Amino acid sequence: MNNNIIILPIIIPMITAVLLIFFNKQEKVQKYLSAVSSVINIGISVFLVHYVHTNGIISLEVGDWKAPFGIVLVADMYAILLVLTANIIVFACLLFSYKIVDYNRSKFFYYSGVMFLLTGVSGAFLTGDLFNLFVFYEVMLMSSYFLIVHGNSKPQLRETIKYILVNVISSALFVISVAFLYAVTGTLNMADLSLRVAELGSSGIIAAISIMYLIVFGLKGAIFPLFFWMPGSYQAPPAAVTALFGALLTKVGVYSITRVFTLIFLQDIAFTHTFIAWLAVLTIIFGVIGAISFSDIKQIVIYNILTGVGVILFGVSTMTESGLEGSVYYMIHDMIIKGLLFLLVGIVFSITGTTNLEKFSGLIKKYPTLGWMFFIAALALAGIPPLSGFIGKLKIVQGGFEQGEFVLAFVVLLSSLLVLYSVMKIFINGFWGEEKIPQVRETSQVKSLYVPAAFLLALSLFYGLGTEFISSYIKQAEQVLLSPDLYIEAVLKE
C-alpha cells in the first residue's frame, strides 16, 4: 500500500474547511459537505487501524526527504486509534450542531472552524516531528480560539481573552523548548531524538528540558497546577463546542506527554515519571473536589475532565505493561464518554434553559430516554463493570501496584467512588424527585438531539462489553509505548 494514505485524515478535513468558507451562506451545503467529509475520514481511519494491526507501523516521508531530515508522519496503533476516535466524536458533534447551531451562527464559518480543529488534532496525533507537533498545535488552537468566541456572548468574550493569553504563553514556551532540544541534540525527529537523548544519558540539561515539555503539554492537557484556565473557558461555549474541547483538546496534551515520556525522555525515569505520577494524583484530587463541590452540571463534567487526565497520566507514569495498556484503554474511553456527557448536558440545557441543578428536577418523568442515557453514561464514567471505564482503570491500578505505588494507586481507585457521587448527584437531583422544569419543550422537539448522544452511548457500550474484540488493538498500541525500538525502527528504517 502507498503510505500516502496516512496524510488523508489531515488533508480531507483541511480541504473541507477551505471549501466550506465559500459556502458560508448555504447552510444545507455546509451540513452535507461536513457530514460526508467526516464519514469518509472515519472510513479511512478504520482502514488504517486494520492495516496497522495487520502490517505494523507505517510512516510517510513527506516530499521524499529521508528521516530524520524531512517531515515524517507516523501511524502506529496508538496514534491511529486516537485519530479514529477523534473523527467519530467530531461526527457526533456535527450531528448535534445541525440541530442547535442556527443560520445566524453557521454563516460565520462555524463548520469550517470544526474542520480546521480536526485537522490540527489529527496532525498532532500523526506527526513524527516535534516542530510539526507545534505547528499542528497552533492549527488546533487557532480553531479553538474561533470556536470559543463564536456566538459573541459576554462570557465567551471574557473567557476567550484568558484562554488566548494562557495559550500564547504556552506556545512561546513550546518554541523555546523545541529550540533548546534542537541545540542539544541537533534533531527534532522523535525517533531520532530517542536515540540522541539516550546517547547523552542522564544529564541535567536533558532533565530540565523534559520538565519544560511537561509544563508545555501540562498547560494544554490541564494537569495540576496548570488547569486554572479550563473550568471557565470550557463553560463559556455551547454544548457541541464544549464536547469537542473536553473530548479532544486536553487529550492532545495528554497524548503529547505520553509520546515524549515513553519515547524520548527515558534517561531518568525514577525522577521524571515519579514526578508525573504525583502530578497525576494531584490532578485527580483537585478534579474530584471540583466535581463534588459544584451544583452546575456543566462544571461537574468539566472538573471530571481533570480526573480523567490524572488517571491516564498515572497509568503512563508506571511504565509497566498493565499501566500503559490501561492508559490506552482509558484514553479512548474518556474521549468518548466526555463527548457523550457534554452532549447530554446540552440536551438538558435545551430543555430547561439552565445547567444549575437548583433550578430544575424531575426531568425523567417527561424525558425518560434522556434520564436513562445519562444514568448509563454516569456509570461508565465512574468505571462500573462491565462498562467502558472499568477495564482501563483496573489495569492502571494494577500497574500502580506492580510499581509499589500503593497509596497513589489507592487514590486512583477511590476517585471512582467520588466521580460516581458527583454524577449521581446530577441524576438524583436533576432527573429524579419532584418535577420542576423552568421551561418545557415537547419530547418531539428534542428527539433529534438524542441521535448523536445515542450513537456515542452505543459506542461506549460496545467498547466496554466488547473488550475481548478490541484487546488485541489496545495491546498493540501498548507495545509501541513500552518498546520504543518498534517506533524507531519503523521511522528510521533501521
CSV table of C-alpha atoms in Angstrom, one decimal:
chain,number,residue,atom,x,y,z
A,1,MET,CA,0.0,0.0,0.0
A,2,ASN,CA,1.2,3.5,-0.8
A,3,ASN,CA,1.9,5.2,2.6
A,4,ASN,CA,0.4,8.4,1.3
A,5,ILE,CA,-2.9,7.4,2.7
A,6,ILE,CA,-1.6,8.4,6.2
A,7,ILE,CA,-1.9,12.1,5.2
A,8,LEU,CA,-5.6,11.8,4.2
A,9,PRO,CA,-7.0,12.2,7.8
A,10,ILE,CA,-5.2,15.6,7.8
A,11,ILE,CA,-5.8,16.7,4.3
A,12,ILE,CA,-9.5,15.8,4.0
A,13,PRO,CA,-10.8,18.0,6.9
A,14,MET,CA,-8.4,20.8,5.8
A,15,ILE,CA,-9.7,20.8,2.2
A,16,THR,CA,-13.3,20.6,3.6
A,17,ALA,CA,-12.7,23.5,5.9
A,18,VAL,CA,-11.5,25.7,3.0
A,19,LEU,CA,-14.4,24.6,0.8
A,20,LEU,CA,-16.9,25.4,3.5
A,21,ILE,CA,-15.7,29.0,3.6
A,22,PHE,CA,-17.0,29.5,0.1
A,23,PHE,CA,-20.5,28.1,1.1
A,24,ASN,CA,-20.9,30.1,4.3
A,25,LYS,CA,-24.3,31.3,3.4
A,26,GLN,CA,-25.6,28.0,2.1
A,27,GLU,CA,-26.4,26.1,5.3
A,28,LYS,CA,-27.6,22.8,3.7
A,29,VAL,CA,-24.4,22.6,1.6
A,30,GLN,CA,-22.3,23.2,4.7
A,31,LYS,CA,-24.1,20.4,6.6
A,32,TYR,CA,-23.8,18.0,3.7
A,33,LEU,CA,-20.1,18.6,3.0
A,34,SER,CA,-19.1,18.4,6.6
A,35,ALA,CA,-21.0,15.2,7.2
A,36,VAL,CA,-19.7,13.5,4.0
A,37,SER,CA,-16.2,14.6,4.8
A,38,SER,CA,-16.5,13.2,8.4
A,39,VAL,CA,-17.9,9.9,7.2
A,40,ILE,CA,-15.1,9.5,4.7
A,41,ASN,CA,-12.5,10.3,7.3
A,42,ILE,CA,-14.0,7.7,9.7
A,43,GLY,CA,-13.8,5.1,6.9
A,44,ILE,CA,-10.2,5.9,6.1
A,45,SER,CA,-9.3,5.8,9.8
A,46,VAL,CA,-10.9,2.4,10.2
A,47,PHE,CA,-8.9,1.1,7.2
A,48,LEU,CA,-5.7,2.5,8.7
A,49,VAL,CA,-6.4,0.8,12.0
A,50,HIS,CA,-6.9,-2.5,10.3
A,51,TYR,CA,-3.8,-2.0,8.1
A,52,VAL,CA,-1.6,-1.1,11.0
A,53,HIS,CA,-3.0,-4.0,13.0
A,54,THR,CA,-2.1,-6.4,10.2
A,55,ASN,CA,1.2,-4.9,8.9
A,56,GLY,CA,2.6,-2.9,11.8
A,57,ILE,CA,3.6,0.8,12.0
A,58,ILE,CA,3.7,2.7,8.7
A,59,SER,CA,5.3,6.1,8.1
A,60,LEU,CA,5.3,8.7,5.3
A,61,GLU,CA,8.4,10.8,4.4
A,62,VAL,CA,6.8,14.0,3.1
A,63,GLY,CA,8.5,15.2,-0.1
A,64,ASP,CA,10.5,12.0,-0.1
A,65,TRP,CA,13.1,13.6,2.3
A,66,LYS,CA,14.5,10.7,4.3
A,67,ALA,CA,14.1,10.7,8.1
A,68,PRO,CA,15.4,12.3,10.2
A,69,PHE,CA,15.9,15.2,7.8
A,70,GLY,CA,12.4,15.6,6.4
A,71,ILE,CA,8.9,15.8,7.8
A,72,VAL,CA,7.6,12.4,8.8
A,73,LEU,CA,4.1,11.3,9.5
A,74,VAL,CA,3.8,8.1,11.6
A,75,ALA,CA,0.7,5.9,12.1
A,76,ASP,CA,1.3,3.5,14.9
A,77,MET,CA,-1.7,1.8,16.6
A,78,TYR,CA,-1.8,4.3,19.5
A,79,ALA,CA,-1.9,7.3,17.2
A,80,ILE,CA,-4.4,5.9,14.6
A,81,LEU,CA,-6.8,4.7,17.3
A,82,LEU,CA,-6.9,8.2,18.6
A,83,VAL,CA,-7.4,9.6,15.1
A,84,LEU,CA,-10.4,7.3,14.6
A,85,THR,CA,-11.9,8.2,18.0
A,86,ALA,CA,-11.4,11.9,17.2
A,87,ASN,CA,-13.2,11.6,13.9
A,88,ILE,CA,-16.1,9.7,15.5
A,89,ILE,CA,-16.6,12.4,18.1
A,90,VAL,CA,-16.4,15.2,15.5
A,91,PHE,CA,-19.1,13.4,13.5
A,92,ALA,CA,-21.4,13.1,16.6
A,93,CYS,CA,-20.8,16.8,17.4
A,94,LEU,CA,-21.6,17.8,13.9
A,95,LEU,CA,-24.9,15.9,14.0
A,96,PHE,CA,-25.7,17.7,17.3
A,97,SER,CA,-24.7,21.1,15.8
A,98,TYR,CA,-27.1,20.7,12.9
A,99,LYS,CA,-29.9,21.0,15.4
A,100,ILE,CA,-28.6,23.7,17.8
A,101,VAL,CA,-26.5,25.9,15.5
A,102,ASP,CA,-28.8,28.3,13.6
A,103,TYR,CA,-28.1,30.0,10.3
A,104,ASN,CA,-27.0,33.2,12.0
A,105,ARG,CA,-24.1,31.4,13.5
A,106,SER,CA,-23.4,28.8,10.8
A,107,LYS,CA,-22.9,31.5,8.2
A,108,PHE,CA,-20.0,32.8,10.2
A,109,PHE,CA,-17.8,29.8,9.3
A,110,TYR,CA,-18.8,27.6,12.3
A,111,TYR,CA,-18.3,24.3,10.4
A,112,SER,CA,-15.1,25.5,8.9
A,113,GLY,CA,-13.8,26.0,12.4
A,114,VAL,CA,-14.7,22.5,13.4
A,115,MET,CA,-13.0,21.0,10.4
A,116,PHE,CA,-9.8,23.1,11.0
A,117,LEU,CA,-9.9,21.9,14.6
A,118,LEU,CA,-10.0,18.3,13.4
A,119,THR,CA,-7.1,19.0,11.1
A,120,GLY,CA,-4.9,20.2,14.0
A,121,VAL,CA,-5.9,17.3,16.2
A,122,SER,CA,-5.3,14.6,13.6
A,123,GLY,CA,-2.0,16.2,12.6
A,124,ALA,CA,-0.8,16.3,16.2
A,125,PHE,CA,-1.6,12.6,16.6
A,126,LEU,CA,0.2,11.6,13.4
A,127,THR,CA,3.2,13.8,13.3
A,128,GLY,CA,6.6,12.2,14.0
A,129,ASP,CA,8.4,15.6,14.4
A,130,LEU,CA,8.3,17.9,17.4
A,131,PHE,CA,8.3,21.1,15.4
A,132,ASN,CA,5.4,20.0,13.3
A,133,LEU,CA,3.7,19.0,16.5
A,134,PHE,CA,3.9,22.6,17.4
A,135,VAL,CA,2.5,23.6,14.0
A,136,PHE,CA,-0.5,21.3,14.4
A,137,TYR,CA,-1.0,22.6,17.9
A,138,GLU,CA,-1.3,26.1,16.5
A,139,VAL,CA,-3.8,25.0,13.9
A,140,MET,CA,-5.8,23.4,16.6
A,141,LEU,CA,-5.5,26.3,19.0
A,142,MET,CA,-6.4,29.0,16.4
A,143,SER,CA,-9.5,27.0,15.6
A,144,SER,CA,-10.4,26.7,19.2
A,145,TYR,CA,-10.0,30.5,19.7
A,146,PHE,CA,-12.5,31.0,16.9
A,147,LEU,CA,-15.0,28.4,18.3
A,148,ILE,CA,-14.8,29.5,21.9
A,149,VAL,CA,-15.7,33.1,20.9
A,150,HIS,CA,-18.2,32.1,18.2
A,151,GLY,CA,-21.6,33.4,19.3
A,152,ASN,CA,-20.2,36.7,20.7
A,153,SER,CA,-21.7,36.5,24.2
A,154,LYS,CA,-20.2,38.4,27.0
A,155,PRO,CA,-18.9,35.2,28.9
A,156,GLN,CA,-17.4,33.9,25.7
A,157,LEU,CA,-15.5,37.1,25.0
A,158,ARG,CA,-14.3,37.3,28.6
A,159,GLU,CA,-13.1,33.7,28.7
A,160,THR,CA,-11.5,33.9,25.2
A,161,ILE,CA,-9.1,36.6,26.5
A,162,LYS,CA,-7.9,34.4,29.3
A,163,TYR,CA,-7.8,31.3,27.0
A,164,ILE,CA,-5.7,33.1,24.3
A,165,LEU,CA,-3.3,34.6,26.9
A,166,VAL,CA,-2.6,31.2,28.5
A,167,ASN,CA,-2.1,29.5,25.2
A,168,VAL,CA,0.1,32.3,23.7
A,169,ILE,CA,2.4,31.9,26.7
A,170,SER,CA,2.5,28.1,26.5
A,171,SER,CA,3.1,28.3,22.7
A,172,ALA,CA,6.0,30.6,23.3
A,173,LEU,CA,7.4,28.2,25.9
A,174,PHE,CA,6.9,25.3,23.4
A,175,VAL,CA,9.0,27.1,20.8
A,176,ILE,CA,11.7,27.8,23.4
A,177,SER,CA,11.7,24.1,24.5
A,178,VAL,CA,12.0,23.0,20.8
A,179,ALA,CA,15.0,25.3,20.3
A,180,PHE,CA,16.7,24.1,23.4
A,181,LEU,CA,16.3,20.4,22.5
A,182,TYR,CA,17.5,21.1,18.9
A,183,ALA,CA,20.5,22.9,20.2
A,184,VAL,CA,21.4,19.9,22.4
A,185,THR,CA,20.6,17.1,20.0
A,186,GLY,CA,20.7,18.6,16.5
A,187,THR,CA,17.4,16.9,15.5
A,188,LEU,CA,13.6,17.2,16.1
A,189,ASN,CA,12.5,13.9,14.6
A,190,MET,CA,11.0,12.0,17.5
A,191,ALA,CA,12.6,8.7,16.6
A,192,ASP,CA,16.0,10.2,16.1
A,193,LEU,CA,15.6,12.2,19.4
A,194,SER,CA,15.0,9.0,21.3
A,195,LEU,CA,18.5,7.7,20.1
A,196,ARG,CA,20.3,11.1,20.6
A,197,VAL,CA,18.9,11.6,24.1
A,198,ALA,CA,19.8,8.1,25.1
A,199,GLU,CA,23.4,8.8,24.0
A,200,LEU,CA,23.5,11.9,26.2
A,201,GLY,CA,22.4,9.9,29.2
A,202,SER,CA,21.1,11.3,32.5
A,203,SER,CA,22.3,14.9,32.2
A,204,GLY,CA,20.9,17.9,34.0
A,205,ILE,CA,20.1,19.8,30.7
A,206,ILE,CA,18.0,17.0,29.4
A,207,ALA,CA,16.2,16.7,32.7
A,208,ALA,CA,15.5,20.4,32.6
A,209,ILE,CA,14.2,20.3,29.0
A,210,SER,CA,12.0,17.4,29.9
A,211,ILE,CA,10.3,19.4,32.6
A,212,MET,CA,9.8,22.3,30.2
A,213,TYR,CA,8.0,19.9,27.9
A,214,LEU,CA,5.9,18.6,30.8
A,215,ILE,CA,4.9,22.2,31.6
A,216,VAL,CA,4.0,23.0,28.0
A,217,PHE,CA,1.9,19.9,27.5
A,218,GLY,CA,0.6,20.1,31.0
A,219,LEU,CA,-0.9,23.5,30.2
A,220,LYS,CA,-2.5,22.0,27.1
A,221,GLY,CA,-3.7,18.9,28.9
A,222,ALA,CA,-4.8,20.8,32.1
A,223,ILE,CA,-2.8,18.9,34.7
A,224,PHE,CA,-2.2,20.2,38.2
A,225,PRO,CA,-1.5,23.0,38.8
A,226,LEU,CA,-1.9,24.2,35.2
A,227,PHE,CA,-5.6,23.6,34.9
A,228,PHE,CA,-6.7,27.0,36.2
A,229,TRP,CA,-7.8,28.3,32.8
A,230,MET,CA,-10.0,25.3,31.9
A,231,PRO,CA,-13.2,25.5,34.0
A,232,GLY,CA,-14.2,29.0,32.9
A,233,SER,CA,-13.0,28.5,29.3
A,234,TYR,CA,-15.0,25.3,28.8
A,235,GLN,CA,-18.1,26.7,30.5
A,236,ALA,CA,-18.5,29.6,28.0
A,237,PRO,CA,-19.2,28.0,24.6
A,238,PRO,CA,-22.3,26.0,23.7
A,239,ALA,CA,-22.5,22.2,24.3
A,240,ALA,CA,-21.3,21.0,20.9
A,241,VAL,CA,-18.1,23.1,21.2
A,242,THR,CA,-17.5,22.1,24.8
A,243,ALA,CA,-17.9,18.4,23.8
A,244,LEU,CA,-15.2,18.9,21.2
A,245,PHE,CA,-12.9,20.7,23.6
A,246,GLY,CA,-13.5,18.2,26.5
A,247,ALA,CA,-13.1,15.1,24.3
A,248,LEU,CA,-10.2,16.3,22.1
A,249,LEU,CA,-8.2,19.3,23.2
A,250,THR,CA,-7.0,18.1,26.6
A,251,LYS,CA,-6.4,14.6,25.2
A,252,VAL,CA,-3.9,16.1,22.6
A,253,GLY,CA,-1.9,17.4,25.6
A,254,VAL,CA,-2.1,14.0,27.3
A,255,TYR,CA,-1.1,12.2,24.1
A,256,SER,CA,1.9,14.5,23.8
A,257,ILE,CA,3.1,13.8,27.3
A,258,THR,CA,2.6,10.1,26.8
A,259,ARG,CA,4.5,10.1,23.5
A,260,VAL,CA,7.6,12.1,24.6
A,261,PHE,CA,7.9,10.4,28.0
A,262,THR,CA,7.6,6.9,26.6
A,263,LEU,CA,9.8,7.6,23.5
A,264,ILE,CA,12.3,10.4,24.2
A,265,PHE,CA,12.7,11.3,27.9
A,266,LEU,CA,13.6,7.9,29.3
A,267,GLN,CA,17.0,8.7,30.7
A,268,ASP,CA,15.8,9.3,34.3
A,269,ILE,CA,12.5,7.5,34.8
A,270,ALA,CA,12.9,7.5,38.6
A,271,PHE,CA,12.7,11.3,38.6
A,272,THR,CA,10.5,12.3,35.6
A,273,HIS,CA,7.9,9.5,35.8
A,274,THR,CA,7.6,9.7,39.6
A,275,PHE,CA,7.0,13.4,39.2
A,276,ILE,CA,4.3,12.7,36.6
A,277,ALA,CA,2.7,10.2,39.0
A,278,TRP,CA,2.4,12.8,41.8
A,279,LEU,CA,1.1,15.5,39.4
A,280,ALA,CA,-1.4,12.9,38.1
A,281,VAL,CA,-2.7,12.1,41.5
A,282,LEU,CA,-3.0,15.8,42.5
A,283,THR,CA,-4.9,16.4,39.3
A,284,ILE,CA,-7.3,13.6,40.2
A,285,ILE,CA,-7.8,15.0,43.7
A,286,PHE,CA,-8.5,18.6,42.5
A,287,GLY,CA,-10.8,17.2,39.8
A,288,VAL,CA,-13.0,15.2,42.2
A,289,ILE,CA,-13.0,18.1,44.7
A,290,GLY,CA,-14.3,20.4,42.0
A,291,ALA,CA,-16.8,17.9,40.7
A,292,ILE,CA,-18.4,17.2,44.1
A,293,SER,CA,-18.4,20.9,45.0
A,294,PHE,CA,-20.4,22.4,42.1
A,295,SER,CA,-24.2,22.4,41.5
A,296,ASP,CA,-23.8,23.3,37.9
A,297,ILE,CA,-23.9,20.2,35.8
A,298,LYS,CA,-21.6,21.5,33.1
A,299,GLN,CA,-18.9,22.4,35.7
A,300,ILE,CA,-19.3,19.0,37.3
A,301,VAL,CA,-18.5,17.3,33.9
A,302,ILE,CA,-15.7,19.8,33.3
A,303,TYR,CA,-13.9,19.0,36.5
A,304,ASN,CA,-14.3,15.3,35.7
A,305,ILE,CA,-12.1,16.0,32.7
A,306,LEU,CA,-9.3,16.7,35.2
A,307,THR,CA,-9.9,13.4,36.9
A,308,GLY,CA,-9.7,11.5,33.6
A,309,VAL,CA,-6.5,13.3,32.7
A,310,GLY,CA,-4.9,12.3,36.0
A,311,VAL,CA,-6.0,8.7,35.7
A,312,ILE,CA,-4.5,8.4,32.2
A,313,LEU,CA,-1.2,10.0,33.2
A,314,PHE,CA,-0.9,7.8,36.3
A,315,GLY,CA,-1.0,4.8,34.0
A,316,VAL,CA,1.7,6.3,31.8
A,317,SER,CA,3.9,7.1,34.8
A,318,THR,CA,4.1,3.4,35.9
A,319,MET,CA,5.8,2.4,32.6
A,320,THR,CA,4.5,-1.1,33.1
A,321,GLU,CA,2.7,-3.3,30.6
A,322,SER,CA,-0.5,-3.1,32.7
A,323,GLY,CA,-0.3,0.6,33.4
A,324,LEU,CA,0.3,1.6,29.7
A,325,GLU,CA,-2.3,-0.8,28.4
A,326,GLY,CA,-4.8,0.7,30.9
A,327,SER,CA,-3.8,4.2,29.9
A,328,VAL,CA,-4.7,3.5,26.2
A,329,TYR,CA,-8.0,1.8,27.2
A,330,TYR,CA,-8.9,4.7,29.4
A,331,MET,CA,-7.8,7.4,27.0
A,332,ILE,CA,-10.2,6.2,24.3
A,333,HIS,CA,-13.0,5.6,26.9
A,334,ASP,CA,-12.6,9.1,28.3
A,335,MET,CA,-12.7,10.8,24.9
A,336,ILE,CA,-16.0,9.0,24.1
A,337,ILE,CA,-17.7,9.4,27.4
A,338,LYS,CA,-16.8,13.1,27.9
A,339,GLY,CA,-18.1,13.9,24.4
A,340,LEU,CA,-21.3,12.0,25.3
A,341,LEU,CA,-21.8,13.7,28.7
A,342,PHE,CA,-21.4,17.2,27.3
A,343,LEU,CA,-23.9,16.4,24.6
A,344,LEU,CA,-26.4,15.2,27.3
A,345,VAL,CA,-25.7,18.4,29.2
A,346,GLY,CA,-26.5,20.3,26.0
A,347,ILE,CA,-29.9,18.4,25.7
A,348,VAL,CA,-30.7,19.3,29.3
A,349,PHE,CA,-29.9,22.9,28.7
A,350,SER,CA,-32.0,23.0,25.5
A,351,ILE,CA,-35.0,21.6,27.6
A,352,THR,CA,-34.6,23.7,30.8
A,353,GLY,CA,-32.6,26.8,29.7
A,354,THR,CA,-30.2,26.2,32.6
A,355,THR,CA,-27.5,23.9,33.8
A,356,ASN,CA,-28.0,24.8,37.5
A,357,LEU,CA,-29.2,21.8,39.5
A,358,GLU,CA,-31.0,24.1,42.0
A,359,LYS,CA,-33.3,25.3,39.2
A,360,PHE,CA,-34.7,22.0,37.8
A,361,SER,CA,-35.6,18.5,38.8
A,362,GLY,CA,-37.8,15.5,37.8
A,363,LEU,CA,-36.7,15.5,34.2
A,364,ILE,CA,-37.0,11.7,33.9
A,365,LYS,CA,-40.9,11.9,34.1
A,366,LYS,CA,-41.1,13.8,30.8
A,367,TYR,CA,-37.8,12.7,29.3
A,368,PRO,CA,-37.1,9.1,30.4
A,369,THR,CA,-34.8,8.3,27.5
A,370,LEU,CA,-32.6,11.2,28.4
A,371,GLY,CA,-32.6,10.2,32.1
A,372,TRP,CA,-31.5,6.6,31.5
A,373,MET,CA,-29.0,7.5,28.9
A,374,PHE,CA,-27.4,9.8,31.5
A,375,PHE,CA,-27.5,7.1,34.1
A,376,ILE,CA,-25.6,4.6,31.9
A,377,ALA,CA,-23.1,7.3,30.9
A,378,ALA,CA,-22.6,8.1,34.6
A,379,LEU,CA,-21.9,4.5,35.5
A,380,ALA,CA,-19.4,4.2,32.6
A,381,LEU,CA,-17.6,7.4,33.6
A,382,ALA,CA,-17.2,6.0,37.1
A,383,GLY,CA,-15.8,2.7,35.8
A,384,ILE,CA,-18.6,0.4,37.0
A,385,PRO,CA,-18.1,-3.0,35.4
A,386,PRO,CA,-18.6,-4.1,32.7
A,387,LEU,CA,-18.9,-0.6,31.2
A,388,SER,CA,-16.1,1.1,29.2
A,389,GLY,CA,-14.3,2.8,32.1
A,390,PHE,CA,-13.7,-0.3,34.1
A,391,ILE,CA,-11.0,-2.3,32.3
A,392,GLY,CA,-8.8,0.8,31.8
A,393,LYS,CA,-8.9,1.9,35.4
A,394,LEU,CA,-8.4,-1.7,36.6
A,395,LYS,CA,-5.2,-2.1,34.5
A,396,ILE,CA,-3.9,1.3,35.6
A,397,VAL,CA,-4.4,0.5,39.3
A,398,GLN,CA,-2.7,-2.9,38.7
A,399,GLY,CA,0.2,-1.1,37.1
A,400,GLY,CA,0.5,1.2,40.2
A,401,PHE,CA,0.5,-1.9,42.5
A,402,GLU,CA,3.2,-3.5,40.3
A,403,GLN,CA,5.4,-0.5,40.8
A,404,GLY,CA,4.8,-0.5,44.6
A,405,GLU,CA,2.8,2.8,44.4
A,406,PHE,CA,0.1,1.5,46.7
A,407,VAL,CA,-1.0,4.9,48.1
A,408,LEU,CA,-1.2,6.6,44.8
A,409,ALA,CA,-3.0,3.6,43.2
A,410,PHE,CA,-5.5,3.6,46.0
A,411,VAL,CA,-6.2,7.3,45.3
A,412,VAL,CA,-7.0,6.4,41.7
A,413,LEU,CA,-9.3,3.6,42.9
A,414,LEU,CA,-11.0,5.9,45.4
A,415,SER,CA,-11.6,8.5,42.8
A,416,SER,CA,-14.1,6.2,41.1
A,417,LEU,CA,-16.4,6.5,44.1
A,418,LEU,CA,-16.2,10.3,44.2
A,419,VAL,CA,-16.7,10.5,40.4
A,420,LEU,CA,-19.8,8.3,40.8
A,421,TYR,CA,-21.0,10.5,43.6
A,422,SER,CA,-20.6,13.7,41.5
A,423,VAL,CA,-22.6,12.4,38.5
A,424,MET,CA,-25.2,10.5,40.6
A,425,LYS,CA,-25.8,13.9,42.3
A,426,ILE,CA,-26.9,15.1,38.8
A,427,PHE,CA,-29.1,12.1,38.3
A,428,ILE,CA,-30.8,12.2,41.7
A,429,ASN,CA,-31.3,15.9,41.9
A,430,GLY,CA,-31.9,16.7,38.2
A,431,PHE,CA,-33.7,13.7,36.8
A,432,TRP,CA,-35.3,12.3,39.9
A,433,GLY,CA,-37.5,13.9,42.5
A,434,GLU,CA,-40.4,16.4,42.2
A,435,GLU,CA,-40.9,17.7,38.7
A,436,LYS,CA,-39.6,21.3,38.3
A,437,ILE,CA,-38.7,22.4,34.9
A,438,PRO,CA,-38.3,26.2,34.1
A,439,GLN,CA,-39.2,25.8,30.5
A,440,VAL,CA,-40.7,22.7,28.9
A,441,ARG,CA,-40.0,21.6,25.3
A,442,GLU,CA,-42.0,18.8,23.7
A,443,THR,CA,-40.3,15.5,23.5
A,444,SER,CA,-40.6,15.5,19.8
A,445,GLN,CA,-38.5,18.7,19.7
A,446,VAL,CA,-35.5,17.2,21.4
A,447,LYS,CA,-35.7,13.7,19.9
A,448,SER,CA,-33.3,14.6,17.1
A,449,LEU,CA,-30.8,15.7,19.7
A,450,TYR,CA,-30.8,12.1,21.1
A,451,VAL,CA,-29.3,10.7,17.9
A,452,PRO,CA,-25.6,11.8,18.3
A,453,ALA,CA,-25.7,11.1,22.0
A,454,ALA,CA,-27.2,7.6,21.5
A,455,PHE,CA,-24.5,7.0,18.8
A,456,LEU,CA,-21.7,7.7,21.4
A,457,LEU,CA,-23.5,5.8,24.1
A,458,ALA,CA,-23.8,2.7,21.9
A,459,LEU,CA,-20.1,3.1,21.0
A,460,SER,CA,-19.2,3.3,24.7
A,461,LEU,CA,-21.3,0.2,25.5
A,462,PHE,CA,-19.6,-1.7,22.7
A,463,TYR,CA,-16.2,-0.5,23.9
A,464,GLY,CA,-16.9,-1.9,27.4
A,465,LEU,CA,-18.8,-5.1,26.5
A,466,GLY,CA,-16.6,-5.9,23.5
A,467,THR,CA,-13.3,-5.7,25.4
A,468,GLU,CA,-12.2,-9.1,24.0
A,469,PHE,CA,-12.7,-8.0,20.4
A,470,ILE,CA,-10.6,-4.8,20.8
A,471,SER,CA,-8.0,-6.0,23.2
A,472,SER,CA,-5.5,-7.0,20.5
A,473,TYR,CA,-5.6,-3.5,19.1
A,474,ILE,CA,-5.1,-1.9,22.5
A,475,LYS,CA,-2.3,-4.4,23.2
A,476,GLN,CA,-0.5,-3.4,20.0
A,477,ALA,CA,-0.7,0.2,21.0
A,478,GLU,CA,0.7,-0.5,24.4
A,479,GLN,CA,3.6,-2.5,22.9
A,480,VAL,CA,4.7,0.6,20.9
A,481,LEU,CA,4.7,2.7,24.1
A,482,LEU,CA,6.5,0.1,26.2
A,483,SER,CA,9.1,-0.8,23.4
A,484,PRO,CA,10.2,2.5,21.7
A,485,ASP,CA,12.5,0.5,19.4
A,486,LEU,CA,9.4,-0.6,17.4
A,487,TYR,CA,8.7,3.1,16.6
A,488,ILE,CA,12.3,4.0,15.9
A,489,GLU,CA,12.8,1.1,13.5
A,490,ALA,CA,9.6,1.9,11.6
A,491,VAL,CA,10.6,5.6,11.2
A,492,LEU,CA,14.3,5.4,10.6
A,493,LYS,CA,14.1,2.1,8.7
A,494,GLU,CA,17.0,0.7,10.8
